[in-house]
Amino acid sequence: MKALRTLHLSVAAIRGLSLVEETNNRANLIILFVIVPPMPDRFCPTYAMVDSRCKGYAFVDRSWIEAIKLLIYKLSVSFEVIRFDGKILPENRMDRYILINLQINDYYEKRSKIYITELIHYPIVLGLA
């Protein structure tokens, strides 16, 4: 039996922060301006939050992907995500992903594999490796 991966997501990624909390924690959050080119003739500028607990993985909000109409792929083996408080998110079992190019300032990442889930506030969460 193949072991399942288990990843963690922070409170800011899943629940979001109130305006006061975000203002107070601004120095603790790393927010990047990113450009997602879904098609050669169209770019989607947005923001990504860096989450140190994601272990190098990236996540994207399902509704944002549906809005910009990107191609979605199915994982052969799904995995669980653990919330900031240690609870497993059965409703957010990772079973789909997208492959996209990301541009962050002058850095360009080709064909990034980003898992689809429900996020709040920032449409993309990038994990630190």
Short mmCIF file of C-alpha atoms in Angstrom, two decimals:
data_model
loop_
_atom_site.label_atom_id
_atom_site.label_comp_id
_atom_site.label_asym_id
_atom_site.label_seq_id
_atom_site.Cartn_x
_atom_site.Cartn_y
_atom_site.Cartn_z
CA MET A 1 0.00 0.00 0.00
CA LYS A 2 1.38 3.38 -1.01
CA ALA A 3 1.76 5.91 1.82
CA LEU A 4 -0.33 9.03 1.46
CA ARG A 5 1.26 12.45 1.63
CA THR A 6 0.02 14.76 4.33
CA LEU A 7 0.58 18.49 4.03
CA HIS A 8 -0.17 21.40 6.34
CA LEU A 9 -1.81 24.73 5.48
CA SER A 10 -1.79 27.80 7.71
CA VAL A 11 -4.76 29.65 9.18
CA ALA A 12 -4.25 32.57 6.81
CA ALA A 13 -4.56 30.29 3.77
CA ILE A 14 -7.63 28.33 4.85
CA ARG A 15 -9.67 30.59 7.11
CA GLY A 16 -8.31 33.93 6.08
CA LEU A 17 -7.60 36.80 8.39
CA SER A 18 -9.75 39.73 9.36
CA LEU A 19 -8.57 43.13 8.19
CA VAL A 20 -7.27 43.91 11.68
CA GLU A 21 -5.47 40.54 11.95
CA GLU A 22 -3.94 40.95 8.52
CA THR A 23 -2.77 44.48 9.32
CA ASN A 24 -1.27 43.32 12.63
CA ASN A 25 0.36 40.27 10.99
CA ARG A 26 1.48 42.03 7.79
CA ALA A 27 5.14 41.58 8.71
CA ASN A 28 4.55 37.86 9.31
CA LEU A 29 2.91 37.21 5.93
CA ILE A 30 4.88 37.10 2.72
CA ILE A 31 2.62 38.25 -0.12
CA LEU A 32 3.91 38.21 -3.68
CA PHE A 33 2.53 39.77 -6.83
CA VAL A 34 2.38 37.01 -9.46
CA ILE A 35 1.32 36.83 -13.08
CA VAL A 36 -0.32 33.67 -14.39
CA PRO A 37 -0.35 33.51 -18.18
CA PRO A 38 -3.23 31.07 -18.85
CA MET A 39 -3.19 31.77 -22.58
CA PRO A 40 -0.58 33.33 -24.86
CA ASP A 41 -2.69 36.46 -25.36
CA ARG A 42 -4.02 36.88 -21.80
CA PHE A 43 -2.33 37.38 -18.42
CA CYS A 44 -3.94 37.12 -14.98
CA PRO A 45 -2.17 39.25 -12.36
CA THR A 46 -2.93 38.21 -8.78
CA TYR A 47 -1.35 37.72 -5.35
CA ALA A 48 0.19 34.63 -3.76
CA MET A 49 0.81 34.03 -0.08
CA VAL A 50 3.96 32.17 0.94
CA ASP A 51 3.24 29.49 3.57
CA SER A 52 6.23 27.95 5.35
CA ARG A 53 4.23 24.88 6.40
CA CYS A 54 3.42 23.70 2.84
CA LYS A 55 6.81 21.99 2.39
CA GLY A 56 7.43 23.23 -1.14
CA TYR A 57 3.96 22.46 -2.49
CA ALA A 58 1.59 25.02 -3.96
CA PHE A 59 -2.19 25.38 -3.80
CA VAL A 60 -4.73 27.36 -5.79
CA ASP A 61 -8.32 28.31 -5.06
CA ARG A 62 -10.90 26.26 -6.96
CA SER A 63 -13.21 29.18 -7.73
CA TRP A 64 -10.33 31.29 -9.06
CA ILE A 65 -9.30 28.49 -11.44
CA GLU A 66 -12.88 28.10 -12.64
CA ALA A 67 -13.09 31.87 -13.24
CA ILE A 68 -10.01 31.99 -15.45
CA LYS A 69 -10.85 28.64 -17.10
CA LEU A 70 -7.62 26.69 -16.82
CA LEU A 71 -7.26 23.01 -17.71
CA ILE A 72 -7.62 20.76 -14.63
CA TYR A 73 -5.90 17.37 -14.25
CA LYS A 74 -6.78 14.46 -11.94
CA LEU A 75 -4.20 12.93 -9.58
CA SER A 76 -3.73 9.16 -9.74
CA VAL A 77 -3.41 9.06 -5.92
CA SER A 78 -5.09 11.69 -3.73
CA PHE A 79 -3.70 12.97 -0.43
CA GLU A 80 -4.86 14.79 2.71
CA VAL A 81 -4.25 18.31 3.92
CA ILE A 82 -4.06 19.12 7.63
CA ARG A 83 -5.33 22.48 8.81
CA PHE A 84 -3.37 24.87 10.98
CA ASP A 85 -5.10 23.43 14.07
CA GLY A 86 -4.18 19.81 13.30
CA LYS A 87 -7.57 18.75 11.89
CA ILE A 88 -7.69 16.83 8.62
CA LEU A 89 -9.78 18.39 5.86
CA PRO A 90 -11.72 15.49 4.33
CA GLU A 91 -13.67 17.86 2.10
CA ASN A 92 -10.41 19.24 0.74
CA ARG A 93 -8.74 15.96 -0.15
CA MET A 94 -6.30 16.80 -2.92
CA ASP A 95 -7.30 14.95 -6.08
CA ARG A 96 -6.91 17.60 -8.80
CA TYR A 97 -4.18 19.95 -9.95
CA ILE A 98 -3.23 22.42 -12.65
CA LEU A 99 0.00 22.96 -14.55
CA ILE A 100 0.74 26.64 -15.04
CA ASN A 101 3.54 29.06 -15.67
CA LEU A 102 4.13 31.58 -12.90
CA GLN A 103 5.98 34.85 -13.11
CA ILE A 104 7.13 36.48 -9.87
CA ASN A 105 9.01 39.70 -10.66
CA ASP A 106 11.79 38.60 -13.03
CA TYR A 107 11.59 34.92 -11.98
CA TYR A 108 9.66 32.59 -14.28
CA GLU A 109 8.57 29.09 -13.23
CA LYS A 110 7.45 26.80 -16.07
CA ARG A 111 4.72 24.20 -15.66
CA SER A 112 4.28 24.46 -11.90
CA LYS A 113 2.11 21.71 -10.44
CA ILE A 114 -0.41 23.41 -8.16
CA TYR A 115 -3.04 21.49 -6.19
CA ILE A 116 -6.63 22.71 -6.21
CA THR A 117 -8.45 23.35 -2.93
CA GLU A 118 -10.66 25.93 -1.21
CA LEU A 119 -8.67 29.00 -0.16
CA ILE A 120 -9.69 32.33 1.27
CA HIS A 121 -8.29 35.77 0.49
CA TYR A 122 -5.25 34.86 -1.65
CA PRO A 123 -5.92 32.68 -4.71
CA ILE A 124 -2.48 31.05 -4.65
CA VAL A 125 -0.45 29.68 -1.74
CA LEU A 126 3.21 28.86 -2.40
CA GLY A 127 5.04 26.55 -0.01
CA LEU A 128 8.67 26.99 0.94
CA ALA A 129 10.93 24.07 0.11
#
